[in-house]
PDB file of C-alpha atoms in Angstrom:
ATOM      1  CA  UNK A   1     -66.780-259.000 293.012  1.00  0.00           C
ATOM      2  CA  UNK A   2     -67.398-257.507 289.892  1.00  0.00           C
ATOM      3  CA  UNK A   3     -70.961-255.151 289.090  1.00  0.00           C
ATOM      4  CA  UNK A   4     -72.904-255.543 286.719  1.00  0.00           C
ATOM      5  CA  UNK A   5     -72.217-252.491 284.568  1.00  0.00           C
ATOM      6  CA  UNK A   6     -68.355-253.825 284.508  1.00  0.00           C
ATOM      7  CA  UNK A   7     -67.107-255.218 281.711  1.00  0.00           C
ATOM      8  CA  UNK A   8     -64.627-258.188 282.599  1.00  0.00           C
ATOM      9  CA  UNK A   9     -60.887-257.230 281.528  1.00  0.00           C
ATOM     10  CA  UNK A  10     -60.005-259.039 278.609  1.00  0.00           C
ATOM     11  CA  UNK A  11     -63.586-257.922 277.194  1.00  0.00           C
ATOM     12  CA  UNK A  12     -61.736-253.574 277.769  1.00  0.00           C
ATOM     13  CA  UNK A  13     -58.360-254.366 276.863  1.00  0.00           C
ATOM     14  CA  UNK A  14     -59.509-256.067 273.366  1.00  0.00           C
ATOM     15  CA  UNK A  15     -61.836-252.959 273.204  1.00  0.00           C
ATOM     16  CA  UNK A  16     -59.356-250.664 273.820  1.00  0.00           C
ATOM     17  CA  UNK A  17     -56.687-252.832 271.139  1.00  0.00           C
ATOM     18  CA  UNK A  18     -59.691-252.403 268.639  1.00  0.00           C
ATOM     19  CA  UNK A  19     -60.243-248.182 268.913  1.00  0.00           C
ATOM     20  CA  UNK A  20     -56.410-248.142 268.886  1.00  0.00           C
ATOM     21  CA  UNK A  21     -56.309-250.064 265.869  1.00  0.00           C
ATOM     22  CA  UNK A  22     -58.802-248.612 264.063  1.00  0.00           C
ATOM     23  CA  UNK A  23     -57.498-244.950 264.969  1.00  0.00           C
ATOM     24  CA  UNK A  24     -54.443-246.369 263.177  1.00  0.00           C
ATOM     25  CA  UNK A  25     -56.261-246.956 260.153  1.00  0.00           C
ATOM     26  CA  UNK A  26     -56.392-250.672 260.066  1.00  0.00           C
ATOM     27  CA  UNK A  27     -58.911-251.956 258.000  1.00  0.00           C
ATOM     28  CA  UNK A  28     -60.400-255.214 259.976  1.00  0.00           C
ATOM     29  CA  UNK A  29     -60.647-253.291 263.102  1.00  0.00           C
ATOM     30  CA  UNK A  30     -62.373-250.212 261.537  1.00  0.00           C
ATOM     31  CA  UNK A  31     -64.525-252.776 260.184  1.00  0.00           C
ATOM     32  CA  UNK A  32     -65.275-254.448 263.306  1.00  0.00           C
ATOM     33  CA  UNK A  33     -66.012-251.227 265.274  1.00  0.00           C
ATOM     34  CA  UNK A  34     -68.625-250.341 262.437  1.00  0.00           C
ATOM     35  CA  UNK A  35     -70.074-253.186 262.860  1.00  0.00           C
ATOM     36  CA  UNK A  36     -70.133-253.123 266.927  1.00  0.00           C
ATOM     37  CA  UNK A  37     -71.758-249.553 266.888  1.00  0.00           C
ATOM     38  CA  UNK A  38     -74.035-249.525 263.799  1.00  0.00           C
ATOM     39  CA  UNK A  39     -77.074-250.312 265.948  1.00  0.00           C
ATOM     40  CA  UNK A  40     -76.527-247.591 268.614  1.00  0.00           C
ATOM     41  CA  UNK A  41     -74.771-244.996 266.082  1.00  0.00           C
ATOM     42  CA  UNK A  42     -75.065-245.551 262.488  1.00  0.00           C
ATOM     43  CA  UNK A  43     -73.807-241.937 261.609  1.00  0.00           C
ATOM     44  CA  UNK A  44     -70.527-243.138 263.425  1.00  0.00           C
ATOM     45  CA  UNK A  45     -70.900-246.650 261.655  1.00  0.00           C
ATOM     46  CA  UNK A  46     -70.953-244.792 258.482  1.00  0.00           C
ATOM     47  CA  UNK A  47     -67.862-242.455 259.390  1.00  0.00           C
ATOM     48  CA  UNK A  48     -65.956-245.750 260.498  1.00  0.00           C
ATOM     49  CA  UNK A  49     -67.064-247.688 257.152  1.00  0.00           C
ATOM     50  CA  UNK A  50     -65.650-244.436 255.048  1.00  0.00           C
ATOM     51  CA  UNK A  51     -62.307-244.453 256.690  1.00  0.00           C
ATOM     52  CA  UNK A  52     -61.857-247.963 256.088  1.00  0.00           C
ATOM     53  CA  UNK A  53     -62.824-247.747 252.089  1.00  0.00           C
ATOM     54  CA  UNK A  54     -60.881-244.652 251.836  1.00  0.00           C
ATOM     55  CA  UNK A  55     -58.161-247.055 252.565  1.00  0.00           C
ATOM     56  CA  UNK A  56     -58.699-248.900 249.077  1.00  0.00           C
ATOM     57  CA  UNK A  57     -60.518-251.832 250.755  1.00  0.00           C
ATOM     58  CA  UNK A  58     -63.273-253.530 248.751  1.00  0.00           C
ATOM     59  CA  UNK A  59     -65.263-255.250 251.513  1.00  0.00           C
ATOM     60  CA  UNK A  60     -64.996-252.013 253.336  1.00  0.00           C
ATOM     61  CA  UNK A  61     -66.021-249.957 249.958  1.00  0.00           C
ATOM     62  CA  UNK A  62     -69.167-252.999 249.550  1.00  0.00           C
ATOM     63  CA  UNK A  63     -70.047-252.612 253.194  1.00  0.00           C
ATOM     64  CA  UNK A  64     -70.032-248.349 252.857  1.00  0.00           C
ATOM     65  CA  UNK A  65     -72.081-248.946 249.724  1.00  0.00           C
ATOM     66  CA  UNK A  66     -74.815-251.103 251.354  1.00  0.00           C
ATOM     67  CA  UNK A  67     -75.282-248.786 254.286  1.00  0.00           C
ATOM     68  CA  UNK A  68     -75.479-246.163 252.128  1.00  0.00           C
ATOM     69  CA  UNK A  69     -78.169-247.587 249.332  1.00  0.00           C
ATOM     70  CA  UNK A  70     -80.507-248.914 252.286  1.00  0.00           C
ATOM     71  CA  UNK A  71     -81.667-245.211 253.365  1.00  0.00           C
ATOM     72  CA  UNK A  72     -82.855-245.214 250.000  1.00  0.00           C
ATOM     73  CA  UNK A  73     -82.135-241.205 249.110  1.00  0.00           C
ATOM     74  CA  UNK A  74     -80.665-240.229 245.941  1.00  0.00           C
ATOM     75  CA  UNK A  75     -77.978-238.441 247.319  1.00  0.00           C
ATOM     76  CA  UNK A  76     -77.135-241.741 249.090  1.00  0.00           C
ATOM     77  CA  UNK A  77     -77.451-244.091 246.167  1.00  0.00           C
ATOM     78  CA  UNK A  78     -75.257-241.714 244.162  1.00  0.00           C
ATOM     79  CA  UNK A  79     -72.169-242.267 246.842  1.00  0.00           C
ATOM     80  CA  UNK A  80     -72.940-245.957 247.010  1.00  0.00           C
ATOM     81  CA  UNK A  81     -73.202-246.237 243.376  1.00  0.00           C
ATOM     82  CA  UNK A  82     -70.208-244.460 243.441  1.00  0.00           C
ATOM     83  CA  UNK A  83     -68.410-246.872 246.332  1.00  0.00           C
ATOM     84  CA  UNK A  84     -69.928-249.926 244.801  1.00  0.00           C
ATOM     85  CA  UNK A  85     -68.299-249.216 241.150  1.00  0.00           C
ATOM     86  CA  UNK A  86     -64.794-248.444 242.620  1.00  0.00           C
ATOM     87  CA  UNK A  87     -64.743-252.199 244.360  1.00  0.00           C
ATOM     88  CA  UNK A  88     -66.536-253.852 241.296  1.00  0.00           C
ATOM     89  CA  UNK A  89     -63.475-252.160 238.636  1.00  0.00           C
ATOM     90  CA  UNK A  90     -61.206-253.796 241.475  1.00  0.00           C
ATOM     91  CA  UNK A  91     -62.467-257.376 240.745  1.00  0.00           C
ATOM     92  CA  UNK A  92     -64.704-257.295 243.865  1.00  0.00           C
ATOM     93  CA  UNK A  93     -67.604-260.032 242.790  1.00  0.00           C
ATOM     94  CA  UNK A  94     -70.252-258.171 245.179  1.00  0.00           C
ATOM     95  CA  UNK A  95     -69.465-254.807 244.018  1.00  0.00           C
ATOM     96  CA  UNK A  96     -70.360-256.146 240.766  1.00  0.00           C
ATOM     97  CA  UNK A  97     -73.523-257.401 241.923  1.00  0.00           C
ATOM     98  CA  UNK A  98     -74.305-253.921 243.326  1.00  0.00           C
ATOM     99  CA  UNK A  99     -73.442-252.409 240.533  1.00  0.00           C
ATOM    100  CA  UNK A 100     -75.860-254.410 238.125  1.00  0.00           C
ATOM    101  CA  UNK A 101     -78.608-254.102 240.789  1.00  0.00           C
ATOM    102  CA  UNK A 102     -78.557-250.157 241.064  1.00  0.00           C
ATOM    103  CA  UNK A 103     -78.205-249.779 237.231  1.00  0.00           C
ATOM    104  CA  UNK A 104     -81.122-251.862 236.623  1.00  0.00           C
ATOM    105  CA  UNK A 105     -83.359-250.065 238.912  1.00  0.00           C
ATOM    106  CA  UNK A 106     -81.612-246.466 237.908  1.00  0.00           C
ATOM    107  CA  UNK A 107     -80.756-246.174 241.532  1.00  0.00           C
ATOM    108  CA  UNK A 108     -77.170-243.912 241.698  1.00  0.00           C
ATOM    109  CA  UNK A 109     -77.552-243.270 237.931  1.00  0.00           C
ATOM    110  CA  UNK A 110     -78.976-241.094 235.554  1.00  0.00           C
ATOM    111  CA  UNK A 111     -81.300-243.812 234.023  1.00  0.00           C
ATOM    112  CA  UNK A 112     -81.800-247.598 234.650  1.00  0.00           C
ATOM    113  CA  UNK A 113     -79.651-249.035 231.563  1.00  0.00           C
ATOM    114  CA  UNK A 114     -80.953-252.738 231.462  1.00  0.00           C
ATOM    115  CA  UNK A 115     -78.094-253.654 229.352  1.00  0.00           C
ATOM    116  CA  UNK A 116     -75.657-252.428 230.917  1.00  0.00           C
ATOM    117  CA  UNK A 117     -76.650-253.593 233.910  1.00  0.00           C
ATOM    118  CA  UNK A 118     -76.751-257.641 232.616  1.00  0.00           C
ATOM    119  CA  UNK A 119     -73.193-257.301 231.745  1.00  0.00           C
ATOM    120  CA  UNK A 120     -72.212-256.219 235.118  1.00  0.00           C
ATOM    121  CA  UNK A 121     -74.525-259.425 236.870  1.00  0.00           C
ATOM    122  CA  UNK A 122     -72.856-261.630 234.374  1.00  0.00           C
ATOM    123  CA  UNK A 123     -69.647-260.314 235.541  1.00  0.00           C
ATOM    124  CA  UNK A 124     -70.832-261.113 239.118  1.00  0.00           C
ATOM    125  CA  UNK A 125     -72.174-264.729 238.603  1.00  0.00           C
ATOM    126  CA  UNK A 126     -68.486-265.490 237.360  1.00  0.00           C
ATOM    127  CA  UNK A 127     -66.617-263.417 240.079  1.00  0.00           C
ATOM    128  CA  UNK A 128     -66.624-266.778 242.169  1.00  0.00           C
ATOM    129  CA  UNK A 129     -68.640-266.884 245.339  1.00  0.00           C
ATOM    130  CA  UNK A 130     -71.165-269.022 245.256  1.00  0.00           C
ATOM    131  CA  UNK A 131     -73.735-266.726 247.217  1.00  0.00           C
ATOM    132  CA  UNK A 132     -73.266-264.303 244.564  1.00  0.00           C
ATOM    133  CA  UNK A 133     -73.355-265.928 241.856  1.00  0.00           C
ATOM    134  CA  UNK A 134     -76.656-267.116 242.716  1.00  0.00           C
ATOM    135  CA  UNK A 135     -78.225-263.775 243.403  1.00  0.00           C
ATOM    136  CA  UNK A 136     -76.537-262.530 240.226  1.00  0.00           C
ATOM    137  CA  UNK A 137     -78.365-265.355 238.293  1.00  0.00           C
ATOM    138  CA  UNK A 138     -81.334-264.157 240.069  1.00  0.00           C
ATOM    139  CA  UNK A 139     -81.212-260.784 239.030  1.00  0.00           C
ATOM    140  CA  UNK A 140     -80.627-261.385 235.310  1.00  0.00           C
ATOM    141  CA  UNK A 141     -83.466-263.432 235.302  1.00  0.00           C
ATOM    142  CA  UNK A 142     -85.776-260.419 236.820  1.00  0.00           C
ATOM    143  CA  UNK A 143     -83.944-258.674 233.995  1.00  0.00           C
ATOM    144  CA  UNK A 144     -84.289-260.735 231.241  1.00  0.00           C
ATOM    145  CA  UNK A 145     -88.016-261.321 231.699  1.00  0.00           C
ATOM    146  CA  UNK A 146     -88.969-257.804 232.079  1.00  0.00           C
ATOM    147  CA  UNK A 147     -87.142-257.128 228.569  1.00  0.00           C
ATOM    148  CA  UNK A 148     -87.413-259.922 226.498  1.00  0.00           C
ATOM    149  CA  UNK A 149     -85.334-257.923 223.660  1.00  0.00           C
ATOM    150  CA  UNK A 150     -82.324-258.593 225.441  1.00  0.00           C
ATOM    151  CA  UNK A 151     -82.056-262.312 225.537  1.00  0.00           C
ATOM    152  CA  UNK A 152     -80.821-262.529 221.955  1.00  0.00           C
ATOM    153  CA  UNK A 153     -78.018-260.398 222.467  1.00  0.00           C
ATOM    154  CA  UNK A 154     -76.892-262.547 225.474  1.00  0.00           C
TER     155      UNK A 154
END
């Protein structure tokens, strides 16, 4: 009969598959272990997210990024800023989204560059996903009405 504290044995060896995996350095299963520990240990989540953008992963770069901009310190905006550009120049929709979103508040910038920062939503809203786009949209809007001066050059 099996405790309680037990975990049944497919439920170890796909545990065990996933840390052997992700000590390998693949991707979905660093991604996956990230995800499965963030609540308990997000200082490990965050080491696990790293490794897997350091691979040259995009989601894993856009999923670093987030976890870094939502402690909301300057030091961490600068590295998501920082993550968050590197997926957006590799086509990642997202990214691109990030990127707009940071540069428009001045988060992981020197100064919030409103311009700049409607070129990179417009580059999100026609990245592709739907989701996105919409939020992109969004966020040019918020843009757009808080300066007025840069409608005409759109």
């Amino acid at each position: 009969m099996m405790g309680l504290q037990e975990a049944p044995k497919p439920v170890e060896d796909e545990l065990a598959s996933l840390s052997a995996r992700a000590e390998q350095g693949d991707v979905e299963a660093l991604l996956k272990q990230a995800e499965r520990v963030e609540e308990q240990e997000p200082q490990r989540a965050l080491e696990l997210l790293e490794r897997a953008a350091q691979v040259e992963s995009p989601r894993a770069m856009v999923r670093l990024g987030v976890a870094l901009q939502a402690k909301k310190t300057q030091a961490d905006d600068l590295e998501a800023y920082r993550w968050f550009r590197k997926a957006a120049d590799a086509k990642d929709p997202e990214a691109m989204l990030w990127v707009g979103l940071l540069v428009a508040e001045g988060r992981g910038v020197k100064a919030a560059e409103p311009a700049i920062a409607l070129q990179w939503l417009a580059r999100a809203e026609q990245g592709g996903l739907p989701g996105v786009a919409k939020r992109a949209a969004a966020a040019r809007a918020k843009v757009l009405a808080q300066h007025p001066e840069l409608a005409e050059k759109e």
